[in-house]
mmCIF file of C-alpha atoms in Angstrom:
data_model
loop_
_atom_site.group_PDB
_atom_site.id
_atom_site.type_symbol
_atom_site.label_atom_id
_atom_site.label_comp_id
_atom_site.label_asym_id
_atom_site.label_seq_id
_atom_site.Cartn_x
_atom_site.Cartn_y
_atom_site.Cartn_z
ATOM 1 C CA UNK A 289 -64.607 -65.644 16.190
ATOM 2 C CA UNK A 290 -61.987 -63.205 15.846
ATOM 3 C CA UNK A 291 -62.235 -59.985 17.850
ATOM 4 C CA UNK A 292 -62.050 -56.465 16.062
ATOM 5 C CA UNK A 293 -58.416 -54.741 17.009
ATOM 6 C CA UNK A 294 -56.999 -51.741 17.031
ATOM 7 C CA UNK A 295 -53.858 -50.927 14.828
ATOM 8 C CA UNK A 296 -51.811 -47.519 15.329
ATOM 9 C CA UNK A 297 -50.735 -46.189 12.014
ATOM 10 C CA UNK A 298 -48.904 -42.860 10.940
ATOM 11 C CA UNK A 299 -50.967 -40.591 8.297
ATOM 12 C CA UNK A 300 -49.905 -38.636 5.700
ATOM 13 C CA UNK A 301 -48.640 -35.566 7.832
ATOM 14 C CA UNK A 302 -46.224 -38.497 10.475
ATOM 15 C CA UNK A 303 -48.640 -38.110 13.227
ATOM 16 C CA UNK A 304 -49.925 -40.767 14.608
ATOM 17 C CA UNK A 305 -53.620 -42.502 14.455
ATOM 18 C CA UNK A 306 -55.099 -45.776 14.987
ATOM 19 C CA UNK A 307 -58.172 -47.757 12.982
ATOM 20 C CA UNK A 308 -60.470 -50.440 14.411
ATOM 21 C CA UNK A 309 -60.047 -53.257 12.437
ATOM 22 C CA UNK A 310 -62.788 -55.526 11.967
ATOM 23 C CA UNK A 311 -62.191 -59.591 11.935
ATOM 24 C CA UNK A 312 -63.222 -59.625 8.078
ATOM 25 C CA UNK A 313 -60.417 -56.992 7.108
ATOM 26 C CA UNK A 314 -62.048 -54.186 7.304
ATOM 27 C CA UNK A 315 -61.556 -50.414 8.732
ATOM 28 C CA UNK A 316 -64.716 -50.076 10.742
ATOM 29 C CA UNK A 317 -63.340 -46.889 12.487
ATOM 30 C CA UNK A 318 -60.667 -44.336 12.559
ATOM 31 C CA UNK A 319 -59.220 -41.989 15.572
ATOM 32 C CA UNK A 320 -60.899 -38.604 15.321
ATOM 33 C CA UNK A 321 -57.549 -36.833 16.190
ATOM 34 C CA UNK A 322 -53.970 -36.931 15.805
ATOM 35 C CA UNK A 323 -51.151 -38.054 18.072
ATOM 36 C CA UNK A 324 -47.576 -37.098 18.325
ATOM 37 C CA UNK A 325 -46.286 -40.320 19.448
ATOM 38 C CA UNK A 326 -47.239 -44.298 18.328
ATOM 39 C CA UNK A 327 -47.427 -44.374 22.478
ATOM 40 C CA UNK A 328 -50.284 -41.486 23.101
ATOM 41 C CA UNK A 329 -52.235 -42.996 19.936
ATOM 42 C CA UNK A 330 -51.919 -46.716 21.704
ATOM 43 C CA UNK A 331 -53.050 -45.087 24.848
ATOM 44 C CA UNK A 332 -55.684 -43.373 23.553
ATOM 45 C CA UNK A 333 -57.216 -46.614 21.769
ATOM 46 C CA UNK A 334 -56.935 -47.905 25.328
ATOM 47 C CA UNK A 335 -58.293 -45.155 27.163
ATOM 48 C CA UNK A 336 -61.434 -45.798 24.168
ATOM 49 C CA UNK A 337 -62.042 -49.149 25.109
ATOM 50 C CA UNK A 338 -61.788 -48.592 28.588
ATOM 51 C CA UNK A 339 -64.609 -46.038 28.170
ATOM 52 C CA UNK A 340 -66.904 -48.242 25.995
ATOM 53 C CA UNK A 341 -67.898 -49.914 29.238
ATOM 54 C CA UNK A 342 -70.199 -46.961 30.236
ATOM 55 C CA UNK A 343 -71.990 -46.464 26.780
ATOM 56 C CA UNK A 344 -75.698 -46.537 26.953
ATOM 57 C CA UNK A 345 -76.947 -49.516 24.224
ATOM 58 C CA UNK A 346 -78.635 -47.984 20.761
ATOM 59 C CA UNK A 347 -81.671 -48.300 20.590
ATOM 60 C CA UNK A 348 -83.017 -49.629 17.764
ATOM 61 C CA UNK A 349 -86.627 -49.167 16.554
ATOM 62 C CA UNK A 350 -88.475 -52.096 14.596
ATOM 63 C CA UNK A 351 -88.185 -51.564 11.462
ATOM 64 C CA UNK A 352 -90.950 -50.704 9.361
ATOM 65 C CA UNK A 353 -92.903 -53.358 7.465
ATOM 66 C CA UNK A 354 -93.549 -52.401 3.798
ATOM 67 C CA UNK A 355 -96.890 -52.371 2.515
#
């Protein structure tokens, strides 16, 4: 299975952003905030992945059954 990536891309205003890309295509999430450079966006996605390592799990109830 493919793993989601993350692609740097300029918006509108020429700063620079990146997206999670998902294996099926898909933009699955996008950078809160604006970079100056394709290099501090890249590092950023980095420094985001990095990070994901200390994220507590959801938690996910059952769901409910219907009646």
């Amino acid at each position: 299975a493919q793993l989601p990536r993350f692609v740097p891309f300029q918006d509108a205003a020429g700063l620079w952003r990146w997206h999670v890309v998902a294996a099926n295509g898909r933009i699955t999430a996008t950078s809160g905030e604006a970079f100056d450079s394709r290099w501090n966006a890249v590092r950023a996605a980095n420094a985001f992945v990095e990070s994901a390592n200390g994220f507590a799990p959801i938690e996910v109830d059952e769901p409910d059954e219907e009646t």
